CSV table of C-alpha atoms in Angstrom, one decimal:
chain,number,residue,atom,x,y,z
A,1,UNK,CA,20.3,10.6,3.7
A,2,UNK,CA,20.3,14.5,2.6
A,3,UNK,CA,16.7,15.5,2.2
A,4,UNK,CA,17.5,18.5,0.5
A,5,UNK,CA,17.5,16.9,-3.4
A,6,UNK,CA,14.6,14.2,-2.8
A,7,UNK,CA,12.8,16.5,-2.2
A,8,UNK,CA,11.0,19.2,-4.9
A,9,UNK,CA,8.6,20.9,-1.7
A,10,UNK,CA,6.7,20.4,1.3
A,11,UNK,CA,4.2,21.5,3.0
A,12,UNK,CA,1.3,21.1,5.7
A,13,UNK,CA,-2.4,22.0,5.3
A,14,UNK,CA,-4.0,22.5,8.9
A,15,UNK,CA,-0.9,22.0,11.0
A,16,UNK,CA,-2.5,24.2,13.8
A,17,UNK,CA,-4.2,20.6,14.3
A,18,UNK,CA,-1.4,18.5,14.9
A,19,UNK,CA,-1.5,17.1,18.6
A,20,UNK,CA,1.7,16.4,20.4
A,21,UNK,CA,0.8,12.9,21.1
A,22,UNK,CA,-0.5,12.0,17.5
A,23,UNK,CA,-0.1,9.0,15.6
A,24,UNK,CA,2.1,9.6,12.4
A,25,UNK,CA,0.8,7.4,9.4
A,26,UNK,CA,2.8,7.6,5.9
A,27,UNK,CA,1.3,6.9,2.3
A,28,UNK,CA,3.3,6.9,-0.9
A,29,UNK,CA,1.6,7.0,-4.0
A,30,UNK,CA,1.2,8.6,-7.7
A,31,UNK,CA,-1.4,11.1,-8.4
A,32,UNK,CA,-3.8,8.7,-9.2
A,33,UNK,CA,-3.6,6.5,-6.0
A,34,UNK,CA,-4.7,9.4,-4.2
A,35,UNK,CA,-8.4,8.7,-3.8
A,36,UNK,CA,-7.3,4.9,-2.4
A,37,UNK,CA,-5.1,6.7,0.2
A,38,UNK,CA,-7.9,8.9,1.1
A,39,UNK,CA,-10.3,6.1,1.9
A,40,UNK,CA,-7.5,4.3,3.7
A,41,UNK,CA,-7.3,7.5,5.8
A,42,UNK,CA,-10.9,7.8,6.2
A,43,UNK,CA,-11.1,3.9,7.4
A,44,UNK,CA,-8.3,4.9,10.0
A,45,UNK,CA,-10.6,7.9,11.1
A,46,UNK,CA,-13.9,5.8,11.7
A,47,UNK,CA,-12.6,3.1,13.2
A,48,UNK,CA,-10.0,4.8,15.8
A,49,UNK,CA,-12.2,7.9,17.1
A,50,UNK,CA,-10.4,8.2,20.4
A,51,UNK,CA,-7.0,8.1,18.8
A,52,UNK,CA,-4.9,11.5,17.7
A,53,UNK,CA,-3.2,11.2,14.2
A,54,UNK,CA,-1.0,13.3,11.6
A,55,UNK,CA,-1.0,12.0,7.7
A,56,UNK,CA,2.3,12.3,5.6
A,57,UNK,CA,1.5,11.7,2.2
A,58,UNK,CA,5.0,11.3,-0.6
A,59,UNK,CA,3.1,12.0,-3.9
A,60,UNK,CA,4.7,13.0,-7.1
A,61,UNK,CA,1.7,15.1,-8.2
A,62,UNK,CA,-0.8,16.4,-6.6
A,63,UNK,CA,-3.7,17.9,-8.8
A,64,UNK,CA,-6.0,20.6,-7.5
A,65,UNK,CA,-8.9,18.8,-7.1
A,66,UNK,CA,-7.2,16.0,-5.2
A,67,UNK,CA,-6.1,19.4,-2.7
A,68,UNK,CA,-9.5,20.3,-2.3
A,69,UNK,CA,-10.6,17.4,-1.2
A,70,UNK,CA,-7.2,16.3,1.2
A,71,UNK,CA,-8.1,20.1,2.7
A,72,UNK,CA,-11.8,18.8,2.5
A,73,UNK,CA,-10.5,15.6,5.1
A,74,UNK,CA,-8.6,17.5,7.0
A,75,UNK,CA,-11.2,20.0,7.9
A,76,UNK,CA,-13.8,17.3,8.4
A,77,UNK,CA,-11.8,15.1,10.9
A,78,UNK,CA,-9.6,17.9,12.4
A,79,UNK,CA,-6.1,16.3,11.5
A,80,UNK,CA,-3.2,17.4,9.9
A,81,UNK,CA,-2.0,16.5,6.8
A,82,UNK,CA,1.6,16.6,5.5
A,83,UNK,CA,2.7,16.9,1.6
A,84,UNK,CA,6.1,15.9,-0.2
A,85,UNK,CA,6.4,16.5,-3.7
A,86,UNK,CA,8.9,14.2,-4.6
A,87,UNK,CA,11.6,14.9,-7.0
A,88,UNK,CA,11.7,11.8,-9.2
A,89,UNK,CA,14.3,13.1,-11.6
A,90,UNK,CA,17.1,12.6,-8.6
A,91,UNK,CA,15.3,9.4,-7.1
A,92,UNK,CA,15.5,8.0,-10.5
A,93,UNK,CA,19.5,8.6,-9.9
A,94,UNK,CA,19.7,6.8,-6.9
A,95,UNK,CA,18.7,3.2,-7.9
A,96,UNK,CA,18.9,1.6,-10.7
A,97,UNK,CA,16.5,-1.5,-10.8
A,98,UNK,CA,15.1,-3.1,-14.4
A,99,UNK,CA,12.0,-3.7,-12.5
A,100,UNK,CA,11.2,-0.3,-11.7
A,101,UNK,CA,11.5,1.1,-15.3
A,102,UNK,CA,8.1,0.9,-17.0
A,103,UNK,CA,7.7,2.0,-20.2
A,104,UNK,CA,11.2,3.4,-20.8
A,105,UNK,CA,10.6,5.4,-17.4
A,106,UNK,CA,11.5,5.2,-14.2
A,107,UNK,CA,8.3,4.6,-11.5
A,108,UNK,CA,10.3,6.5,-8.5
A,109,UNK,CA,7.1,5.9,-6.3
A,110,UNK,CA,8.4,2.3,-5.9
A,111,UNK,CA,10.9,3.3,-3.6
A,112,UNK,CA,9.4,6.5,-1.7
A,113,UNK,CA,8.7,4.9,1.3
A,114,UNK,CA,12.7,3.6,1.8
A,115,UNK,CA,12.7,7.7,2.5
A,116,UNK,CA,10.0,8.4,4.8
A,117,UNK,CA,12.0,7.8,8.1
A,118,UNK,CA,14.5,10.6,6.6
A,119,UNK,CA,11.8,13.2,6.1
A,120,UNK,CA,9.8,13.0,9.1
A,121,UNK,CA,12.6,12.7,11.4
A,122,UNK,CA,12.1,16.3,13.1
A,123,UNK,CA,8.3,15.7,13.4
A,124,UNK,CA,8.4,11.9,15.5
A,125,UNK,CA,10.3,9.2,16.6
A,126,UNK,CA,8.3,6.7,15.3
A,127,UNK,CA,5.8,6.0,11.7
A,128,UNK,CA,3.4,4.0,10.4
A,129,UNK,CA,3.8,3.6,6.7
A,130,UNK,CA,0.8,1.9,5.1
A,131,UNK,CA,-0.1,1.0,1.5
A,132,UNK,CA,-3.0,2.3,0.2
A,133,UNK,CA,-4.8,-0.6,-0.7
A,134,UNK,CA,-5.6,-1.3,2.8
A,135,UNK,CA,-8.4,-1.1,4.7
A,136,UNK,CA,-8.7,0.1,8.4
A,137,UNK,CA,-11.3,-2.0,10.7
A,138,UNK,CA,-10.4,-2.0,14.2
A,139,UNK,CA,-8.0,-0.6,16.6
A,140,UNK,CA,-4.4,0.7,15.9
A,141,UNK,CA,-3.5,2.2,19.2
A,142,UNK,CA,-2.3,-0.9,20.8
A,143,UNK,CA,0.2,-1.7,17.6
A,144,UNK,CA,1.0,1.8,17.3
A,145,UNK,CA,2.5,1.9,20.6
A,146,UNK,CA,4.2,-1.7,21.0
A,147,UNK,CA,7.9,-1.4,22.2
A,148,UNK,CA,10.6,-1.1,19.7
A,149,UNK,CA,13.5,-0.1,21.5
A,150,UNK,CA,15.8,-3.4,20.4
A,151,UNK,CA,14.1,-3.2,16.7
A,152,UNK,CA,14.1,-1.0,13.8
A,153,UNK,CA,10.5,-1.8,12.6
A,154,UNK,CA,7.3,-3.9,13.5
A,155,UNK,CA,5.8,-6.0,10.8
A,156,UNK,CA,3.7,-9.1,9.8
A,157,UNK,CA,4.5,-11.9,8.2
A,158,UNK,CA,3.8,-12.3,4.6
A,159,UNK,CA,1.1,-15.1,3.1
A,160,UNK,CA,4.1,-16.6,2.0
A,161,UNK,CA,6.6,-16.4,4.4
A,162,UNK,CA,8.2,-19.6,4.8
A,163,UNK,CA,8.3,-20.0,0.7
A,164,UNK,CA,10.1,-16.2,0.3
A,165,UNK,CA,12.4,-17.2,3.8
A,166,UNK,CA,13.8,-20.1,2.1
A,167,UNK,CA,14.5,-18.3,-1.4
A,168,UNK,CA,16.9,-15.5,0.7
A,169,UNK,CA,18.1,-17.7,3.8
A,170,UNK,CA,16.0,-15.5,6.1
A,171,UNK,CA,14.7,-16.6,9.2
A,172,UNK,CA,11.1,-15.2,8.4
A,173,UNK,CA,9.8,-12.6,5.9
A,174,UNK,CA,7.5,-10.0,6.5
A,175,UNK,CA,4.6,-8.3,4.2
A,176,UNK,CA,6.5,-4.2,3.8
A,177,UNK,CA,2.5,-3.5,3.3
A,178,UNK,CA,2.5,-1.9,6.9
A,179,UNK,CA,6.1,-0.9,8.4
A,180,UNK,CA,6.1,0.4,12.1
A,181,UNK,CA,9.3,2.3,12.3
A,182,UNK,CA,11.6,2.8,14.6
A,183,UNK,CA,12.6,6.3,13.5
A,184,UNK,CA,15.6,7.1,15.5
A,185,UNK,CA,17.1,3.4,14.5
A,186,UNK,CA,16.3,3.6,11.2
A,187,UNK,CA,18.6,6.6,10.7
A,188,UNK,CA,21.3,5.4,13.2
A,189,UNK,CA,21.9,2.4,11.0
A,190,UNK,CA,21.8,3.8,7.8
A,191,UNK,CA,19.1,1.7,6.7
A,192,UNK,CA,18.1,4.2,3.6
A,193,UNK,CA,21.5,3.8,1.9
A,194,UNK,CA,21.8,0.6,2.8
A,195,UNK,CA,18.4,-0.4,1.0
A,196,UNK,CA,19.6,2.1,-2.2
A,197,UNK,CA,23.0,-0.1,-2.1
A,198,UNK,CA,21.7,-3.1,-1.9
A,199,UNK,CA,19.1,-2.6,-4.6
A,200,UNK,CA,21.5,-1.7,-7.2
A,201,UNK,CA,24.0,-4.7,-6.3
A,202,UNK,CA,21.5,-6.7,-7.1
A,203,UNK,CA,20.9,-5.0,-10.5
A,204,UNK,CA,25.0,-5.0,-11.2
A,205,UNK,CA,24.8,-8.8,-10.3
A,206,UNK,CA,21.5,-9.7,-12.5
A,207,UNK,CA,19.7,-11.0,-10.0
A,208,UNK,CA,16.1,-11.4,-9.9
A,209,UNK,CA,14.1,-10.4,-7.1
A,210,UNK,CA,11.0,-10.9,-7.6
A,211,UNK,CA,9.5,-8.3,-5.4
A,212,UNK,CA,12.3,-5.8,-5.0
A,213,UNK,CA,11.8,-3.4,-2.4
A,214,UNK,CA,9.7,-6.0,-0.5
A,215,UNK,CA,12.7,-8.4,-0.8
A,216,UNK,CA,15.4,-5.6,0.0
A,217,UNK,CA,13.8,-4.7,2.8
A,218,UNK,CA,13.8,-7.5,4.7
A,219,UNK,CA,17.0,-9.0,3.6
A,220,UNK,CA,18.6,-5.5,4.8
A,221,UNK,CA,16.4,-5.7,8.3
A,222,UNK,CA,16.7,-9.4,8.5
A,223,UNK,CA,17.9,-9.2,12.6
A,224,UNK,CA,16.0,-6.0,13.6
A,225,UNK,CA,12.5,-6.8,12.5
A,226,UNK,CA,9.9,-7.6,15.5
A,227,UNK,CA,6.9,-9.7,14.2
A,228,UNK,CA,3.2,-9.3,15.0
A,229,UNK,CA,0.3,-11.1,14.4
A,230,UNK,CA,-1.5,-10.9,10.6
A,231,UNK,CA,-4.3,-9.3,12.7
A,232,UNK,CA,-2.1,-5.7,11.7
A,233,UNK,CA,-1.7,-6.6,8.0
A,234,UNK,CA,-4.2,-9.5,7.2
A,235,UNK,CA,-3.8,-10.6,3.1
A,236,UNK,CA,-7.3,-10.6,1.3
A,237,UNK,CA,-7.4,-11.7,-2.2
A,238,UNK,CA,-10.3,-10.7,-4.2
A,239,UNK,CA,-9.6,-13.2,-7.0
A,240,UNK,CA,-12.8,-15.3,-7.8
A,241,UNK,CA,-12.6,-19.1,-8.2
A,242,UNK,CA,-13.4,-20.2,-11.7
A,243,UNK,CA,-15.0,-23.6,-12.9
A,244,UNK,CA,-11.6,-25.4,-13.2
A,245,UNK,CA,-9.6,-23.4,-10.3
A,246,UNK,CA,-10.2,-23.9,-6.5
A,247,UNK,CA,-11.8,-20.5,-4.3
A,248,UNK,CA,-9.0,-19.3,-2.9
A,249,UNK,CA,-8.9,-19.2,0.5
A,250,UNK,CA,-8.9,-16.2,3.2
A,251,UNK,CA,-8.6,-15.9,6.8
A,252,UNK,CA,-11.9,-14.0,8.8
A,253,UNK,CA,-11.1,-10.7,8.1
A,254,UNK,CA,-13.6,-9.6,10.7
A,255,UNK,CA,-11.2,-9.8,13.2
A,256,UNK,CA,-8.4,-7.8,12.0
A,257,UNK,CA,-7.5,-4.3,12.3
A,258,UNK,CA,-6.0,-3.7,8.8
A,259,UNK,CA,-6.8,-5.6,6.2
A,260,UNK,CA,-4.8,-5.3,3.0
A,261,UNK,CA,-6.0,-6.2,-0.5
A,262,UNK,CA,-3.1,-7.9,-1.9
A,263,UNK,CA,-2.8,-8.4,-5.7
A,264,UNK,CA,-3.8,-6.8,-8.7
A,265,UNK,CA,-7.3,-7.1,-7.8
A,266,UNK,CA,-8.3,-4.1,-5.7
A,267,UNK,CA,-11.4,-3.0,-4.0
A,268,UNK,CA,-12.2,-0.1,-6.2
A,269,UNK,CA,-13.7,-2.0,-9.2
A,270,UNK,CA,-16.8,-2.4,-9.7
A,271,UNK,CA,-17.4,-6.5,-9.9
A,272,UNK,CA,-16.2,-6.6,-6.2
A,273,UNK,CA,-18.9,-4.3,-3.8
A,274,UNK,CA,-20.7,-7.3,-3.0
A,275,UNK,CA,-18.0,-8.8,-1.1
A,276,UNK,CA,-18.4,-8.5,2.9
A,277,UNK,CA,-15.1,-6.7,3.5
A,278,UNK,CA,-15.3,-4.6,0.6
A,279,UNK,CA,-18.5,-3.0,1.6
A,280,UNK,CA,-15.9,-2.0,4.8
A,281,UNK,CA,-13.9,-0.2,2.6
A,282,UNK,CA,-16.7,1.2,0.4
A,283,UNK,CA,-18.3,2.5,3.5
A,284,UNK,CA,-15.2,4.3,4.3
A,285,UNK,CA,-15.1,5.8,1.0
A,286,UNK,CA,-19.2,6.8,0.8
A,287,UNK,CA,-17.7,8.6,4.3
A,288,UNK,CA,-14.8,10.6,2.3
A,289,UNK,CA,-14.4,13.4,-0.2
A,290,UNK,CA,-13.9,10.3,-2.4
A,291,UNK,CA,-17.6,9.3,-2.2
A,292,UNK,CA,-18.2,10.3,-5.6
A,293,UNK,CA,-14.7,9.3,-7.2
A,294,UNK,CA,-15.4,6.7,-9.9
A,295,UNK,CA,-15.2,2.8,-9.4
A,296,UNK,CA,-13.0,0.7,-12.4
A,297,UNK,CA,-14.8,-1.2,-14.3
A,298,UNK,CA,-12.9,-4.2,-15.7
A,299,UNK,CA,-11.2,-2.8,-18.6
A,300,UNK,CA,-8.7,-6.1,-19.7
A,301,UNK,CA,-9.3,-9.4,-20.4
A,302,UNK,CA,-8.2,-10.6,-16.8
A,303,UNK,CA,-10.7,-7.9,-15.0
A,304,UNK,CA,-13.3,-9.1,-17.3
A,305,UNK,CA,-12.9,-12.9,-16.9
A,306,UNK,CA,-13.1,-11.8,-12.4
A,307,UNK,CA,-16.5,-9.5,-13.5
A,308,UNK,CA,-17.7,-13.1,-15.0
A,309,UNK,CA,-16.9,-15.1,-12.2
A,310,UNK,CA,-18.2,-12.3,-9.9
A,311,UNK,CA,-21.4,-12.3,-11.6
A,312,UNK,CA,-21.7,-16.1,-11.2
A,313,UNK,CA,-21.1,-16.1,-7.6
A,314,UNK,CA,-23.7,-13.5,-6.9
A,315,UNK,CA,-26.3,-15.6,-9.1
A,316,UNK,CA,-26.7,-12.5,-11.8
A,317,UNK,CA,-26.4,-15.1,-14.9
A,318,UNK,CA,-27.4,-12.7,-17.3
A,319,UNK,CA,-24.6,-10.2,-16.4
A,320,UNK,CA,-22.3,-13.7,-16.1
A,321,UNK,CA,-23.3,-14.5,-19.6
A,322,UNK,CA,-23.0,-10.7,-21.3
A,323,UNK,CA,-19.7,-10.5,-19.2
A,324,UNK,CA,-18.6,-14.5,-20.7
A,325,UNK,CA,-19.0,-13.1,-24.0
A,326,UNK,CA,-17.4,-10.1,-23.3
A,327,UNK,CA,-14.4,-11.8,-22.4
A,328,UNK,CA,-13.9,-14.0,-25.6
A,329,UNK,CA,-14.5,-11.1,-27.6
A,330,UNK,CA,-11.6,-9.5,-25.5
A,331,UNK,CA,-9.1,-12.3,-27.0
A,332,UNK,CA,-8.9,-10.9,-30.3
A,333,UNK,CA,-10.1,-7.4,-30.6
A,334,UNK,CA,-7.3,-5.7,-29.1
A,335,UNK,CA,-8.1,-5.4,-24.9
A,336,UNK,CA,-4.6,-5.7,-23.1
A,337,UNK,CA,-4.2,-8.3,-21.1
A,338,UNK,CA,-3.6,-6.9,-17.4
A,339,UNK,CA,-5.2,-4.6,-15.6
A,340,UNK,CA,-8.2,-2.9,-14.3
């Protein structure tokens, strides 16, 4: 894959502080997820003080506050921090996929991390990519440094596993939340076009994936993928049981060394800070230039029905009721459905 188009500019704040035997951890993300990737960072930071790291971060904007405040994290922890402006108009050439067109437009940040093993190929052999709805609790230096020398990348299975194995005769399926890669093998297979080509077959055939690059990714990596435990990328759903629905179920969190918030419920609203693993993350983010970005209040009529069933498990009954009434006024005056 040729760089050189995908890419609008890069550049490095603090590179005087990059270590030769740092980690390398990659985020994608739009402007806005840039706060959540900072706290993701910051988790990294507290939890792994012993540990040497460099941050590569593929955004498509990056505003001048948000600079500030990445050159604020730098500074703070004494770590590097590499940017990619991404050029979406030429990504947006590249694959074709219904699912990623939103709107009329194509949401290039989809796909950005299919091109992280292309761009940081002169800087390390190996990468961390991470989403940045996770959550850093423990160690990473032992997973960071397991042996991939038969495999292109390291990953965890997903909840689901045996369910999304079955629908794509694979032998198991991983979670692409949290990709160790295998740099050099990456590239020596082709695995970037071969995810890009694969991607838009499927488009020219009509046929449905349900979570595309997720899907792609381990359909194309099927026989070079080494598994670890979920301890690296644990699931956590934040979604509230209601009077009618079960609570769902999560493993001990405590435990695990990432922890990633998986759905559309994330840790950053408002109606969640009294669960015990969010107050992790929202003590990374009172430890970040972040500390003072704004939580989401629930905004649709799905946010608001979680802030009810929040308030109800913490016992707050008048909040549950203002919240309950909220919620059925929601129905009909307009509030969309999904989303924060």
């Amino acid at each position: 894959m040729n760089t050189h188009n995908i890419l609008l500019k890069s550049f490095c704040i603090n590179k005087e502080l990059l270590k030769e035997n740092a980690c390398h951890i990659a985020f994608t993300g739009t402007a806005n997820y840039i706060p959540w990737i900072g706290v993701a960072m910051t988790s990294i930071m507290m939890h792994n003080p012993a540990s040497s790291f460099a941050f590569h971060l593929l955004l498509n904007q990056l505003p001048q506050d948000e600079m500030q405040k990445l050159s604020s994290f730098s500074q703070k922890w004494k770590v590097p921090i590499f940017i990619y402006m991404m050029n979406d108009a030429y990504i947006s050439t590249l694959c074709h996929f219904s699912r990623y067109i939103i709107n009329g437009k194509f949401i290039a940040s989809f796909i950005y991390r299919f091109f992280i093993p292309d761009l940081l190929a002169e800087s390390t052999s190996r990468v961390l990519y991470l989403d940045g709805d996770i959550v850093c609790n423990g160690f990473l230096s032992h997973f960071m440094s397991i042996n991939l020398d038969n495999y292109i990348v390291a990953t965890a299975p997903d909840l689901k596993s045996k369910d999304y194995a079955a629908r794509f005769s694979l032998p198991n399926y991983f979670n692409s939340g949290v990709i160790l890669i295998n740099i050099t093998r990456w590239k020596m297979n082709d695995i970037t076009n071969l995810l890009l080509s694969n991607l838009n077959l499927y488009q020219k055939k009509k046929i449905d994936l349900p979570c595309p690059d997720q899907d792609v990714l381990n359909i194309v990596l099927k026989d070079n993928t080494f598994f670890v435990s979920r301890k690296y990328n644990m699931p956590y759903r934040l979604v509230r049981p209601s009077l009618f629905k079960k609570s769902i179920k999560n493993e001990n969190p405590s435990s695990a060394s990432l922890i990633h918030f998986i759905g559309a419920i994330k840790p950053w609203t408002t109606y969640n800070q009294t669960v015990p693993i969010v107050r992790v993350w929202a003590e990374a983010k009172a430890n970040s230039p972040w500390a003072e970005t704004p939580l989401h209040s629930p905004a649709s009529q799905k946010a608001i029905h979680q802030a009810a069933r929040a308030a109800r498990s913490d016992h707050a009954y008048l909040r549950m009721i203002g919240l309950y009434l909220k919620f059925i006024k929601s129905k009909f005056d307009g509030t969309p459905k999904h989303g924060y």
